[in-house]
Amino acid sequence: MERMAEDIHNKRVFSLFEVAKSIQKTIMDRYTSSYWVKAEMNKLNYYSHSGHCYPELVEKSGGKVVAQLKANLWRDDFKRINEKFTEVVGEPLKDGIKILLLATLSFDPAYGLALRIIDIDPGFTLGDLEQEKANTIARLKKEGLFHQNKSLSLPLLPQRIALISVETSKGYADFLNVLTTNIGGYAFFHFLFPSLLQGEQAVKSILQQLQRIKKVQSHFDVVAIIRGGGGDVGLSCYNNYELAKEIALFPIPVITGIGHATNETVVEMVSFSNAITPTKIAEYLIQQFHNFSVPVQKAEEKIKDKALRLLNEQQTQVTSVLKLFRSVTQNVLVKNRSAVDAHGKSIIRQADFLFKSERNEMHALRSRLQRGAALACDANKQAVKLSVSHLQKDVAACLMGFKFGMEKTAGLLHHASKLLVSKNQQELKHDQQLLVAAIRQQADAARVAVGGLEKEVRIMSPENVLMRGYSITLRENKAVGNSQQVKKGDVLTTILYQGVVTSVVETSEKNTEA
């Protein structure tokens, strides 16, 4: 029913509805075609119960809104447009993106002016997102931050992992499964910092968790951002400058497994390392342990072999020294015994010579006395008798003196013999003590060296290695060093510190990453 203007107090008055209808007619008559319009979709305003959207479109200049208009996107149009948009851009329609839309202009007296969106060109938005990515890369490189996280050093054994993921995601479950069931039996510590990983809230959520981890960074060796499933949809947040900058400046290495195989995001570029899937990240961490354990096993075998050789060499050397000691001791004893025997024989020969000399002189003196007594007998027997008496006394005195001299000489010879034997015995004892001390010193040094080697061998013994969380995997009683040594259906025996685990190989895969 058409309404007419009224006269009130001599004034021509129109109702609000009449004014709105007039505007509606004017717009419908003027804007009869559809138009391509570029704008930023400030809010999508999707209502799930009806399937309709009521976007808020704005245009900004210098950070200020210079134009604002409401829009309508009906359910069927939204479904068609969103599917096409997601397929091309890799992102669904969402808040805060720039779009190029095809729309008609409409005006409703009750709801006002609005654009009815009938199509959206996803290529325009894709170009804008790529431009954002390029701008982020250029800015990080200009600020010298692009390679900052890559310049860090990964710990030799990255065992403590801070995980940023969604607890219910398949990627998170796959990561834990690979990490905890590794054939090497390597033990890892991991703690989950739950976060949104796609959508407009993902950047804020991930940044919050990175700040939490930074406060306890001393408890972790590496940060892993894991996003499993979802394909290449919802990745634009990983081109955000603030998020990429936080990861580039993070004080410990950040590794990413965002779960896509196409265009690499800025976050992946600036991270310490990235992998296509969460599974590959787990394999990357396990490989670091494997790279360490293989040389350790080889070193253990080398140490055992060298220790055995040293023990054998030391045993041979000790045996040789003992033989030399026995030989030298026997030679010294024989030499000194021979010297003592020679000195004894020499003393006996000298004593015999002295006794014979004194005996000959006594016989000669007696003969002279007897001849003198016979010649003087005729002249004066008394004198002779007296002389004989004196001579007998003299002879007795001479005999006593000779006997005393002989006894004194024998005593001196006996004392000299004892001194010579004692000196030889002391020299022999001193030489024996020096030889024993040298042998003991060498034996102690050998014993210390052998003890050190035994200690190293005990430290690197399989039992102690197993006690630290390592394990040994056997196939047909032979150690397995890499995945190429096994095939599907093989029965593997894993020796732990306490117990043995038997398993059947379902799959084996060679890891090509460093």
Coordinates of N, CA and C in Angstrom, one line a residue, residues 301-319 442-443 445-457:
E301 N 83.5 -51.5 20.8 CA 84.2 -52.7 20.2 C 85.7 -52.4 20.1
K302 N 86.1 -51.2 19.7 CA 87.5 -50.8 19.6 C 88.2 -50.8 20.9
I303 N 87.5 -50.3 21.9 CA 88.0 -50.2 23.3 C 88.2 -51.6 23.8
K304 N 87.2 -52.5 23.6 CA 87.4 -53.9 24.1 C 88.6 -54.6 23.4
D305 N 88.7 -54.4 22.1 CA 89.8 -55.0 21.4 C 91.1 -54.5 21.9
K306 N 91.2 -53.2 22.0 CA 92.5 -52.6 22.5 C 92.8 -53.0 23.9
A307 N 91.7 -53.0 24.8 CA 92.0 -53.4 26.2 C 92.5 -54.9 26.2
L308 N 91.9 -55.7 25.4 CA 92.4 -57.1 25.4 C 93.8 -57.2 25.0
R309 N 94.1 -56.4 23.9 CA 95.5 -56.4 23.4 C 96.5 -55.9 24.5
L310 N 96.1 -54.8 25.1 CA 97.0 -54.2 26.2 C 97.1 -55.2 27.3
L311 N 96.0 -55.9 27.7 CA 96.2 -56.9 28.8 C 97.1 -58.0 28.4
N312 N 97.0 -58.4 27.2 CA 97.9 -59.5 26.7 C 99.3 -59.0 26.7
E313 N 99.5 -57.8 26.2 CA 100.8 -57.2 26.1 C 101.4 -57.1 27.5
Q314 N 100.6 -56.6 28.4 CA 101.1 -56.4 29.8 C 101.4 -57.7 30.5
Q315 N 100.6 -58.7 30.2 CA 100.8 -60.0 30.8 C 102.1 -60.6 30.2
T316 N 102.3 -60.4 28.9 CA 103.5 -60.9 28.3 C 104.7 -60.2 28.9
Q317 N 104.6 -58.9 29.0 CA 105.7 -58.1 29.6 C 106.0 -58.4 31.0
V318 N 105.0 -58.6 31.8 CA 105.2 -59.0 33.2 C 105.9 -60.4 33.3
T319 N 105.4 -61.3 32.4 CA 106.1 -62.6 32.4 C 107.6 -62.5 32.0
Q442 N 107.4 -51.1 37.8 CA 106.8 -51.3 36.5 C 105.5 -52.1 36.6
A443 N 105.5 -53.1 37.5 CA 104.2 -53.9 37.7 C 103.1 -53.0 38.2
A445 N 102.8 -49.7 37.7 CA 102.3 -48.9 36.5 C 101.5 -49.6 35.6
A446 N 101.9 -50.9 35.3 CA 101.1 -51.7 34.4 C 99.7 -52.0 35.0
R447 N 99.7 -52.3 36.4 CA 98.5 -52.6 37.1 C 97.5 -51.4 37.0
V448 N 98.1 -50.1 37.2 CA 97.2 -48.9 37.1 C 96.7 -48.7 35.7
A449 N 97.5 -48.9 34.7 CA 97.0 -48.8 33.3 C 95.9 -49.8 33.0
V450 N 96.2 -51.1 33.5 CA 95.2 -52.1 33.2 C 93.9 -51.8 34.0
G451 N 94.0 -51.3 35.2 CA 92.8 -50.9 36.0 C 92.0 -49.8 35.3
G452 N 92.7 -48.8 34.7 CA 92.0 -47.7 34.0 C 91.3 -48.3 32.8
L453 N 92.0 -49.2 32.1 CA 91.3 -49.8 30.9 C 90.1 -50.7 31.3
E454 N 90.3 -51.4 32.5 CA 89.2 -52.2 32.9 C 88.0 -51.3 33.3
K455 N 88.3 -50.1 33.9 CA 87.2 -49.2 34.3 C 86.5 -48.7 33.1
E456 N 87.3 -48.3 32.0 CA 86.7 -47.9 30.8 C 85.8 -48.9 30.1
V457 N 86.4 -50.2 30.2 CA 85.6 -51.3 29.6 C 84.3 -51.5 30.3

